[in-house]
Tab-separated table of N, CA, C and O and ligand atoms in Angstrom:
chain	number	residue	atom	x	y	z
A	231	UNK	N	71.170	126.402	93.436
A	231	UNK	CA	72.446	127.777	93.935
A	231	UNK	C	71.975	128.860	94.293
A	231	UNK	O	72.149	129.309	93.166
A	232	UNK	N	71.842	129.237	95.411
A	232	UNK	CA	71.465	131.186	94.796
A	232	UNK	C	73.105	131.647	95.276
A	232	UNK	O	74.212	130.855	95.671
A	233	UNK	N	72.893	132.813	95.556
A	233	UNK	CA	74.720	133.774	95.294
A	233	UNK	C	75.276	133.345	94.876
A	233	UNK	O	74.982	133.209	93.472
A	234	UNK	N	76.566	134.050	94.889
A	234	UNK	CA	77.590	134.123	93.831
A	234	UNK	C	78.441	132.829	93.810
A	234	UNK	O	78.079	131.820	94.676
A	235	UNK	N	79.300	132.875	92.758
A	235	UNK	CA	79.769	131.250	91.658
A	235	UNK	C	80.964	131.175	93.309
A	235	UNK	O	81.894	132.092	93.370
A	236	UNK	N	81.319	129.927	94.049
A	236	UNK	CA	81.941	129.909	95.198
A	236	UNK	C	82.963	129.142	94.077
A	236	UNK	O	83.851	127.846	94.046
A	237	UNK	N	84.054	129.897	93.991
A	237	UNK	CA	85.676	129.349	92.998
A	237	UNK	C	86.076	128.636	94.458
A	237	UNK	O	86.831	128.032	93.856
A	238	UNK	N	86.240	128.617	95.304
A	238	UNK	CA	86.984	128.020	95.972
A	238	UNK	C	86.345	126.646	96.706
A	238	UNK	O	87.325	125.980	96.709
A	239	UNK	N	85.206	126.402	96.557
A	239	UNK	CA	84.425	125.180	96.883
A	239	UNK	C	84.555	124.293	94.979
A	239	UNK	O	85.578	123.520	95.160
A	240	UNK	N	84.497	125.098	94.069
A	240	UNK	CA	85.121	124.778	92.869
A	240	UNK	C	86.982	123.837	92.434
A	240	UNK	O	86.939	122.509	92.666
A	241	UNK	N	87.350	124.515	93.811
A	241	UNK	CA	89.116	124.900	93.469
A	241	UNK	C	89.084	123.173	94.839
A	241	UNK	O	89.986	122.184	93.707
A	242	UNK	N	88.246	123.375	95.607
A	242	UNK	CA	88.600	121.704	96.773
A	242	UNK	C	87.512	121.087	95.623
A	242	UNK	O	88.436	120.091	95.841
A	243	UNK	N	86.776	121.017	95.186
A	243	UNK	CA	85.975	119.509	94.300
A	243	UNK	C	87.685	119.359	93.148
A	243	UNK	O	87.646	118.261	92.453
A	244	UNK	N	88.395	119.955	92.471
A	244	UNK	CA	88.988	119.959	91.742
A	244	UNK	C	90.336	118.520	92.036
A	244	UNK	O	91.086	118.287	92.158
A	245	UNK	N	90.266	119.387	93.492
A	245	UNK	CA	91.476	118.570	94.714
A	245	UNK	C	91.211	117.262	95.078
A	245	UNK	O	91.838	115.908	94.350
A	246	UNK	N	89.610	117.281	94.579
A	246	UNK	CA	89.267	115.788	95.310
A	246	UNK	C	88.682	114.876	94.536
A	246	UNK	O	89.281	113.724	94.501
A	247	UNK	N	88.918	115.140	93.213
A	247	UNK	CA	89.303	114.561	91.718
A	247	UNK	C	90.198	114.144	91.402
A	247	UNK	O	90.638	112.854	90.938
A	248	UNK	N	91.074	115.045	91.629
A	248	UNK	CA	92.663	114.439	91.965
A	248	UNK	C	93.144	113.712	92.378
A	248	UNK	O	94.089	113.105	91.894
A	249	UNK	N	93.011	113.603	93.784
A	249	UNK	CA	93.123	112.469	94.292
A	249	UNK	C	92.390	111.287	93.916
A	249	UNK	O	92.914	110.160	94.030
A	250	UNK	N	90.893	111.335	93.682
A	250	UNK	CA	90.658	110.373	92.604
A	250	UNK	C	91.634	109.395	91.784
A	250	UNK	O	91.205	108.437	91.645
A	251	UNK	N	92.029	110.690	90.773
A	251	UNK	CA	92.650	109.841	89.586
A	251	UNK	C	94.140	109.519	89.901
A	251	UNK	O	94.344	108.719	90.309
A	252	UNK	N	94.695	110.272	91.287
A	252	UNK	CA	96.018	108.877	91.997
A	252	UNK	C	95.367	107.631	92.373
A	252	UNK	O	96.041	107.200	92.537
A	253	UNK	N	94.624	107.835	93.141
A	253	UNK	CA	94.094	106.988	93.855
A	253	UNK	C	93.728	105.850	93.075
A	253	UNK	O	93.993	104.311	92.540
A	254	UNK	N	92.925	106.047	91.501
A	254	UNK	CA	93.292	105.499	90.462
A	254	UNK	C	93.417	104.010	90.239
A	254	UNK	O	94.236	103.342	89.665
A	255	UNK	N	94.924	105.326	89.948
A	255	UNK	CA	96.278	104.786	88.843
A	255	UNK	C	97.486	104.170	90.045
A	255	UNK	O	99.172	103.776	89.463
A	256	UNK	N	97.065	104.148	91.340
A	256	UNK	CA	98.343	104.113	92.688
A	256	UNK	C	97.600	102.671	93.218
A	256	UNK	O	98.350	101.666	93.224
A	257	UNK	N	96.145	102.817	92.781
A	257	UNK	CA	95.468	100.982	93.547
A	257	UNK	C	95.328	100.247	92.733
A	257	UNK	O	94.842	99.347	92.848
A	258	UNK	N	94.243	100.752	91.680
A	258	UNK	CA	93.713	99.476	90.609
A	258	UNK	C	94.543	99.116	89.846
A	258	UNK	O	94.920	99.764	88.717
A	259	UNK	N	94.937	97.829	89.457
A	259	UNK	CA	96.047	96.803	88.493
A	259	UNK	C	94.469	97.136	87.013
A	259	UNK	O	95.939	97.373	86.163
A	260	UNK	N	93.834	96.935	87.084
A	260	UNK	CA	93.132	97.508	85.269
A	260	UNK	C	93.562	98.836	84.811
A	260	UNK	O	93.696	99.075	83.923
A	261	UNK	N	93.527	99.570	85.977
A	261	UNK	CA	93.515	101.423	85.798
A	261	UNK	C	95.009	101.060	85.255
A	261	UNK	O	95.223	102.374	84.265
A	262	UNK	N	95.895	100.748	85.927
A	262	UNK	CA	97.578	100.771	85.670
A	262	UNK	C	97.443	100.066	84.274
A	262	UNK	O	98.125	100.861	83.179
A	263	UNK	N	97.060	99.273	83.909
A	263	UNK	CA	97.228	98.924	82.262
A	263	UNK	C	96.895	99.102	81.607
A	263	UNK	O	97.523	99.472	80.464
A	264	UNK	N	95.065	99.330	81.780
A	264	UNK	CA	94.641	100.575	80.829
A	264	UNK	C	95.431	101.909	80.724
A	264	UNK	O	95.564	102.288	79.576
A	265	UNK	N	96.200	102.708	81.960
A	265	UNK	CA	96.651	103.840	81.351
A	265	UNK	C	98.492	103.103	81.068
A	265	UNK	O	98.278	104.488	80.088
A	266	UNK	N	98.487	102.149	81.332
A	266	UNK	CA	99.697	101.801	80.106
A	266	UNK	C	99.978	101.462	78.834
A	266	UNK	O	101.192	102.117	78.025
A	267	UNK	N	98.367	101.358	78.516
A	267	UNK	CA	98.092	100.960	77.147
A	267	UNK	C	97.827	102.356	76.393
A	267	UNK	O	98.192	103.037	75.004
A	268	UNK	N	97.440	102.961	77.222
A	268	UNK	CA	97.022	104.884	76.710
A	268	UNK	C	98.464	105.378	76.162
A	268	UNK	O	99.055	106.384	75.512
A	269	UNK	N	99.724	105.553	77.308
A	269	UNK	CA	100.913	105.664	77.125
A	269	UNK	C	101.188	105.412	75.791
A	269	UNK	O	101.648	105.983	74.836
A	270	UNK	N	101.574	103.975	76.028
A	270	UNK	CA	101.437	103.282	74.638
A	270	UNK	C	101.248	104.348	73.344
A	270	UNK	O	102.009	104.280	71.789
A	271	UNK	N	99.982	103.925	72.451
A	271	UNK	CA	99.011	104.844	72.243
A	271	UNK	C	100.095	106.004	71.679
A	271	UNK	O	100.011	106.130	70.744
A	272	UNK	N	99.869	106.851	72.976
A	272	UNK	CA	100.203	108.332	72.621
A	272	UNK	C	101.507	108.784	72.180
A	272	UNK	O	101.922	109.069	71.645
A	273	UNK	N	102.278	107.607	72.792
A	273	UNK	CA	103.439	107.688	71.995
A	273	UNK	C	103.838	106.702	70.603
A	273	UNK	O	104.609	107.927	69.755
A	274	UNK	N	102.693	106.382	70.280
A	274	UNK	CA	102.642	105.873	69.036
A	274	UNK	C	102.371	106.715	67.428
A	274	UNK	O	102.104	107.173	66.783
A	275	UNK	N	101.352	107.857	68.632
A	275	UNK	CA	100.664	108.624	67.918
A	275	UNK	C	102.106	109.282	67.729
A	275	UNK	O	101.629	110.073	66.641
A	276	UNK	N	103.088	109.727	68.819
A	276	UNK	CA	103.687	111.057	68.390
A	276	UNK	C	104.774	110.070	67.241
A	276	UNK	O	104.998	111.305	66.463
A	277	UNK	N	104.731	109.049	67.050
A	277	UNK	CA	106.058	108.972	66.356
A	277	UNK	C	105.538	108.200	64.967
A	277	UNK	O	106.308	109.345	63.376
A	278	UNK	N	104.617	108.769	64.683
A	278	UNK	CA	103.269	108.270	63.362
A	278	UNK	C	102.858	109.804	63.068
A	278	UNK	O	102.845	110.229	62.163
A	279	UNK	N	103.348	111.035	64.042
A	279	UNK	CA	103.089	112.126	63.226
A	279	UNK	C	101.295	111.859	63.367
A	279	UNK	O	100.966	112.975	62.041
A	280	UNK	N	100.596	111.668	63.861
A	280	UNK	CA	99.410	111.623	63.464
A	280	UNK	C	98.798	112.975	62.955
A	280	UNK	O	98.972	114.079	63.817
A	281	UNK	N	97.822	112.817	62.869
A	281	UNK	CA	96.465	114.426	61.949
A	281	UNK	C	96.561	114.942	63.444
A	281	UNK	O	95.832	114.261	64.165
A	282	UNK	N	95.364	115.916	63.312
A	282	UNK	CA	95.623	116.561	64.608
A	282	UNK	C	93.408	116.218	64.971
A	282	UNK	O	92.743	115.516	66.074
A	283	UNK	N	92.753	115.848	63.716
A	283	UNK	CA	91.508	114.867	63.847
A	283	UNK	C	91.905	113.157	64.350
A	283	UNK	O	90.934	112.943	64.989
A	284	UNK	N	93.396	112.514	63.619
A	284	UNK	CA	93.194	111.578	64.168
A	284	UNK	C	93.335	111.544	65.954
A	284	UNK	O	93.182	111.296	67.032
A	285	UNK	N	94.709	112.501	66.094
A	285	UNK	CA	94.835	112.792	67.952
A	285	UNK	C	93.480	113.421	68.511
A	285	UNK	O	92.873	112.663	69.536
A	286	UNK	N	92.750	113.725	68.067
A	286	UNK	CA	91.178	114.363	68.435
A	286	UNK	C	90.747	112.876	68.876
A	286	UNK	O	89.886	112.509	70.169
A	287	UNK	N	90.472	112.202	68.097
A	287	UNK	CA	89.994	110.681	67.961
A	287	UNK	C	90.433	110.090	69.263
A	287	UNK	O	89.892	109.618	69.966
A	288	UNK	N	91.761	109.477	69.386
A	288	UNK	CA	92.400	109.096	70.021
A	288	UNK	C	92.090	109.375	71.637
A	288	UNK	O	91.833	108.843	72.537
A	289	UNK	N	92.489	110.855	71.510
A	289	UNK	CA	92.079	111.437	73.110
A	289	UNK	C	90.463	111.050	73.425
A	289	UNK	O	90.608	110.448	74.645
A	290	UNK	N	89.801	111.072	73.017
A	290	UNK	CA	87.921	111.081	72.950
A	290	UNK	C	88.238	109.234	73.104
A	290	UNK	O	87.539	108.767	74.559
A	291	UNK	N	89.206	108.622	72.705
A	291	UNK	CA	88.933	107.141	72.911
A	291	UNK	C	90.166	107.161	74.843
A	291	UNK	O	89.005	106.097	75.346
A	292	UNK	N	90.576	107.608	74.903
A	292	UNK	CA	91.383	107.436	75.842
A	292	UNK	C	90.713	107.927	76.581
A	292	UNK	O	90.357	107.002	77.857
A	293	UNK	N	89.935	109.187	77.383
A	293	UNK	CA	89.614	109.883	78.186
A	293	UNK	C	88.076	108.426	78.052
A	293	UNK	O	87.298	107.956	79.476
A	294	UNK	N	87.613	108.224	77.297
A	294	UNK	CA	86.334	106.988	77.647
A	294	UNK	C	86.899	106.135	78.022
A	294	UNK	O	86.112	105.843	79.280
A	295	UNK	N	87.981	105.409	77.829
A	295	UNK	CA	88.159	104.142	78.497
A	295	UNK	C	88.328	104.146	80.079
A	295	UNK	O	88.278	104.159	81.160
A	296	UNK	N	89.458	105.936	80.470
A	296	UNK	CA	89.631	105.703	81.768
A	296	UNK	C	88.900	105.896	82.864
A	296	UNK	O	88.716	105.726	83.580
A	297	UNK	N	87.493	106.774	82.135
A	297	UNK	CA	87.010	107.391	82.531
A	297	UNK	C	85.346	105.886	82.782
A	297	UNK	O	85.321	106.588	84.024
A	298	UNK	N	85.394	105.595	81.826
A	298	UNK	CA	84.839	104.250	82.308
A	298	UNK	C	85.863	103.337	83.393
A	298	UNK	O	84.845	102.647	84.707
A	299	UNK	N	86.437	103.284	83.630
A	299	UNK	CA	87.464	102.377	83.956
A	299	UNK	C	87.502	103.069	85.885
A	299	UNK	O	87.011	102.834	86.817
A	300	UNK	N	87.185	104.437	85.664
A	300	UNK	CA	87.332	105.201	87.256
A	300	UNK	C	85.433	105.072	87.577
A	300	UNK	O	85.547	104.581	88.537
A	301	UNK	N	84.868	104.830	86.939
A	301	UNK	CA	83.013	104.862	87.088
A	301	UNK	C	83.022	103.239	87.482
A	301	UNK	O	82.486	103.198	89.027
A	302	UNK	N	83.597	102.325	87.015
A	302	UNK	CA	83.755	100.670	87.283
A	302	UNK	C	84.264	100.474	88.701
A	302	UNK	O	83.940	99.925	89.352
A	303	UNK	N	85.472	101.522	88.838
A	303	UNK	CA	85.718	101.092	90.501
A	303	UNK	C	85.302	101.684	91.197
A	303	UNK	O	84.890	100.972	92.343
A	304	UNK	N	84.639	103.224	91.139
A	304	UNK	CA	83.515	103.581	91.954
A	304	UNK	C	82.291	102.449	91.961
A	304	UNK	O	82.269	102.407	93.576
A	305	UNK	N	81.839	102.281	91.819
A	305	UNK	CA	80.673	100.922	92.059
A	305	UNK	C	81.659	99.906	92.232
A	305	UNK	O	80.515	98.942	93.274
A	306	UNK	N	82.427	99.363	91.921
A	306	UNK	CA	82.691	98.444	92.635
A	306	UNK	C	83.174	98.295	94.053
A	306	UNK	O	83.131	97.812	94.905
A	307	UNK	N	83.559	99.565	94.797
A	307	UNK	CA	83.929	100.051	95.578
A	307	UNK	C	83.017	99.708	96.708
A	307	UNK	O	82.756	99.818	97.534
A	308	UNK	N	81.589	101.167	96.151
A	308	UNK	CA	80.324	101.016	96.780
A	308	UNK	C	79.896	100.006	97.116
A	308	UNK	O	79.042	99.629	98.559
A	309	UNK	N	79.758	98.957	95.518
A	309	UNK	CA	79.223	97.459	96.330
A	309	UNK	C	80.004	96.511	97.343
A	309	UNK	O	79.139	96.161	98.239
A	310	UNK	N	81.082	96.827	97.455
A	310	UNK	CA	81.802	95.766	98.221
A	310	UNK	C	81.472	96.801	99.770
A	310	UNK	O	81.726	96.003	100.738
A	311	UNK	N	81.017	97.718	100.305
A	311	UNK	CA	80.659	98.303	101.202
A	311	UNK	C	79.322	98.183	101.268
A	311	UNK	O	78.765	97.206	102.864
A	312	UNK	N	78.116	98.465	100.296
A	312	UNK	CA	77.118	98.041	100.250
A	312	UNK	C	76.312	96.299	100.981
A	312	UNK	O	76.017	95.810	101.712
A	313	UNK	N	77.390	95.694	100.310
A	313	UNK	CA	77.138	93.828	100.707
A	313	UNK	C	78.649	93.180	100.276
A	313	UNK	O	79.351	92.637	99.539
A	314	UNK	N	79.278	93.476	101.760
A	314	UNK	CA	80.627	92.418	101.723
A	314	UNK	C	80.144	90.857	100.874
A	314	UNK	O	81.665	90.281	100.529
A	315	UNK	N	79.792	90.459	101.566
A	315	UNK	CA	79.258	88.715	101.158
A	315	UNK	C	78.819	88.734	99.749
A	315	UNK	O	77.878	89.605	98.706
A	316	UNK	N	78.942	87.602	98.982
A	316	UNK	CA	78.479	87.323	97.986
A	316	UNK	C	76.546	87.235	98.100
A	316	UNK	O	75.841	86.926	98.364
A	317	UNK	N	75.997	88.228	96.713
A	317	UNK	CA	74.997	88.366	96.402
A	317	UNK	C	74.795	88.561	95.266
A	317	UNK	O	75.369	88.953	94.462
A	318	UNK	N	73.835	87.239	94.150
A	318	UNK	CA	73.840	87.775	92.706
A	318	UNK	C	73.401	88.921	92.532
A	318	UNK	O	73.616	89.314	91.373
A	319	UNK	N	72.696	89.764	93.022
A	319	UNK	CA	73.088	91.731	92.015
A	319	UNK	C	73.492	92.271	92.335
A	319	UNK	O	74.396	92.660	91.363
A	320	UNK	N	74.991	91.715	93.026
A	320	UNK	CA	75.861	92.277	92.962
A	320	UNK	C	76.820	91.806	91.722
A	320	UNK	O	77.399	92.657	91.563
A	321	UNK	N	76.474	90.751	91.499
A	321	UNK	CA	77.369	89.759	90.501
A	321	UNK	C	77.235	90.828	89.219
A	321	UNK	O	77.660	91.018	88.704
A	322	UNK	N	75.643	90.787	89.397
A	322	UNK	CA	74.874	91.589	87.879
A	322	UNK	C	75.902	93.392	88.337
A	322	UNK	O	75.552	93.364	86.713
A	323	UNK	N	75.627	93.454	88.922
A	323	UNK	CA	75.779	94.937	88.970
A	323	UNK	C	77.502	95.193	88.967
A	323	UNK	O	78.025	96.225	87.993
A	324	UNK	N	78.375	94.224	89.395
A	324	UNK	CA	79.678	94.324	88.550
A	324	UNK	C	80.120	94.275	87.624
A	324	UNK	O	81.026	94.758	86.494
A	325	UNK	N	79.613	92.886	87.429
A	325	UNK	CA	79.409	92.471	85.503
A	325	UNK	C	79.684	93.601	85.266
A	325	UNK	O	79.833	93.532	83.797
A	326	UNK	N	77.858	94.257	85.372
A	326	UNK	CA	77.469	95.497	83.738
A	326	UNK	C	78.153	96.571	84.061
A	326	UNK	O	78.733	96.632	82.833
A	327	UNK	N	78.953	96.741	85.004
A	327	UNK	CA	79.742	98.004	84.702
A	327	UNK	C	81.144	97.591	84.235
A	327	UNK	O	81.676	98.900	83.755
A	328	UNK	N	81.977	96.312	84.154
A	328	UNK	CA	82.941	95.921	83.636
A	328	UNK	C	82.873	95.944	82.163
A	328	UNK	O	83.517	96.135	81.391
A	329	UNK	N	81.746	95.491	81.544
A	329	UNK	CA	81.211	95.460	80.478
A	329	UNK	C	81.187	96.685	80.067
A	329	UNK	O	81.254	96.274	78.307
A	330	UNK	N	80.990	97.767	80.497
A	330	UNK	CA	80.549	98.835	79.922
A	330	UNK	C	82.331	99.438	79.839
A	330	UNK	O	82.872	99.452	78.916
A	331	UNK	N	83.065	98.616	80.529
A	331	UNK	CA	85.104	99.118	80.335
A	331	UNK	C	85.046	98.473	79.143
A	331	UNK	O	86.043	98.719	78.676
A	332	UNK	N	85.024	97.199	78.822
A	332	UNK	CA	85.133	96.176	78.220
A	332	UNK	C	84.483	96.712	76.830
A	332	UNK	O	85.575	96.540	75.758
A	333	UNK	N	83.594	97.251	76.632
A	333	UNK	CA	82.887	97.654	75.143
A	333	UNK	C	83.728	99.198	74.776
A	333	UNK	O	84.275	99.235	73.257
A	334	UNK	N	84.010	100.030	75.204
A	334	UNK	CA	85.059	100.803	75.498
A	334	UNK	C	86.247	100.591	75.212
A	334	UNK	O	86.795	101.124	74.251
A	335	UNK	N	86.826	99.674	75.288
A	335	UNK	CA	87.687	99.340	75.165
A	335	UNK	C	87.932	98.590	73.914
A	335	UNK	O	89.317	98.974	73.125
A	336	UNK	N	86.858	97.764	73.487
A	336	UNK	CA	87.337	96.796	72.566
A	336	UNK	C	86.969	98.255	71.177
A	336	UNK	O	88.172	98.208	70.439
A	337	UNK	N	86.192	99.417	71.374
A	337	UNK	CA	86.418	100.002	70.709
A	337	UNK	C	87.305	101.188	70.768
A	337	UNK	O	88.162	101.079	68.970
A	338	UNK	N	88.128	101.040	71.611
A	338	UNK	CA	89.070	101.644	71.033
A	338	UNK	C	90.480	100.920	70.784
A	338	UNK	O	91.273	101.060	70.021
A	339	UNK	N	90.577	99.756	70.922
A	339	UNK	CA	91.229	98.735	69.923
A	339	UNK	C	91.160	99.162	68.497
A	339	UNK	O	92.071	98.907	68.082
A	340	UNK	N	89.662	98.505	68.655
A	340	UNK	CA	89.289	98.831	66.819
A	340	UNK	C	90.155	100.317	66.040
A	340	UNK	O	90.520	100.367	65.151
A	341	UNK	N	89.267	101.435	66.957
A	341	UNK	CA	89.790	103.225	66.645
A	341	UNK	C	91.362	102.843	66.377
A	341	UNK	O	91.610	103.009	65.015
A	342	UNK	N	92.047	102.621	67.682
A	342	UNK	CA	93.550	102.358	66.881
A	342	UNK	C	93.792	101.590	66.151
A	342	UNK	O	94.546	102.192	65.100
A	343	UNK	N	92.953	100.332	65.645
A	343	UNK	CA	94.103	99.587	64.689
A	343	UNK	C	93.623	100.476	63.259
A	343	UNK	O	94.467	100.173	62.797
A	344	UNK	N	92.007	101.043	63.397
A	344	UNK	CA	92.280	102.114	61.778
A	344	UNK	C	93.118	102.455	61.661
A	344	UNK	O	93.483	102.880	60.556
A	345	UNK	N	93.668	103.853	62.703
A	345	UNK	CA	94.616	104.824	62.503
A	345	UNK	C	95.757	103.446	62.160
A	345	UNK	O	96.593	104.223	61.389
A	346	UNK	N	96.561	103.303	63.454
A	346	UNK	CA	97.403	102.457	62.703
A	346	UNK	C	97.851	102.064	62.397
A	346	UNK	O	99.362	101.261	61.878
A	347	UNK	N	97.122	100.923	62.140
A	347	UNK	CA	98.241	99.710	61.069
A	347	UNK	C	98.114	100.201	59.536
A	347	UNK	O	99.639	99.928	59.388
A	348	UNK	N	97.546	100.891	58.911
A	348	UNK	CA	97.567	101.235	57.849
A	348	UNK	C	99.549	102.323	57.645
A	348	UNK	O	100.129	102.438	56.961
A	349	UNK	N	99.038	103.210	58.880
A	349	UNK	CA	100.354	103.790	59.065
A	349	UNK	C	102.008	102.751	59.346
A	349	UNK	O	103.046	103.273	58.561
A	350	UNK	N	101.448	101.810	60.242
A	350	UNK	CA	102.900	100.537	60.340
A	350	UNK	C	103.286	99.860	59.022
A	350	UNK	O	104.383	99.958	59.091
A	351	UNK	N	101.936	99.433	58.186
A	351	UNK	CA	102.778	98.997	57.117
A	351	UNK	C	103.353	99.634	55.869
A	351	UNK	O	103.958	99.533	55.423
A	352	UNK	N	103.381	100.961	55.965
A	352	UNK	CA	104.267	101.550	55.581
A	352	UNK	C	105.329	102.167	55.908
A	352	UNK	O	106.038	102.681	54.646
A	353	UNK	N	105.323	101.237	56.856
A	353	UNK	CA	107.224	101.923	56.731
A	353	UNK	C	107.933	100.453	56.804
A	353	UNK	O	109.053	100.130	56.326
A	354	UNK	N	107.075	99.655	56.173
A	354	UNK	CA	107.824	98.375	54.917
A	354	UNK	C	108.003	98.262	53.431
A	354	UNK	O	106.871	99.464	53.299
B	1165	ATP	N1	79.569	90.390	96.375
B	1165	ATP	C1	79.657	90.005	95.473
B	1165	ATP	N2	78.818	89.415	95.380
B	1165	ATP	C2	78.592	88.341	93.615
B	1165	ATP	N3	79.921	88.352	92.701
B	1165	ATP	C3	80.535	88.971	93.112
B	1165	ATP	C4	80.947	90.012	94.550
B	1165	ATP	N4	81.921	90.730	94.492
B	1165	ATP	C5	82.894	90.167	92.859
B	1165	ATP	N5	81.554	89.190	92.429
B	1165	ATP	C6	81.937	88.694	91.408
B	1165	ATP	O1	83.685	88.646	91.077
B	1165	ATP	C7	84.045	89.626	89.547
B	1165	ATP	C8	84.971	90.250	90.127
B	1165	ATP	O2	84.832	91.171	91.386
B	1165	ATP	P1	86.018	92.165	91.885
B	1165	ATP	O3	85.309	93.084	92.640
B	1165	ATP	O4	86.879	91.157	92.385
B	1165	ATP	O5	86.381	93.298	90.145
B	1165	ATP	P2	87.968	93.054	89.442
B	1165	ATP	O6	87.278	93.175	88.426
B	1165	ATP	O7	88.400	91.391	90.273
B	1165	ATP	O8	87.904	94.336	90.321
B	1165	ATP	P3	89.442	94.268	91.784
B	1165	ATP	O9	90.705	93.738	91.430
B	1165	ATP	O10	89.771	96.029	91.318
B	1165	ATP	O11	88.397	94.542	92.858
B	1165	ATP	C9	83.010	90.338	89.511
B	1165	ATP	O12	82.479	91.067	88.249
B	1165	ATP	C10	81.415	89.565	90.347
B	1165	ATP	O13	81.235	88.601	88.800
């Protein structure tokens, strides 16, 4: 790209991305479940007064899961448009995209357990 940086174009892109985030949490059931889980984790972080390193790890985990959910939804929508009928390749495409979400969700749960279980046990 030549010429000066187009900040107006960048602002428009931000707006479109915002619409994408809104649609994700407004219409996608799994994304809403993940969002709820993330909010609970953030509340637990405040309750247990976790350290800045722990906050950093938690925020990265949350971003990874939600971003994977967004990519997965995007792939699903594209697959539905390209192939509304059953197709074995679409099955692999959708299952593999869902696998990415699952892998990151498992990692987030494990990280959550490592950070919060010792703090939870100290309550007793
Ligand atoms: N066109 C298709 N061809 C082959 N398999 C499909 C097709 N559509 C869906 N599937 C199978 O059904 C599973 C669920 O697909 P679906 O698109 O309903 O996703 P989902 O996880 O239920 O998300 P959502 O409810 O948000 O659409 C896929 O992982 C895949 O195994």
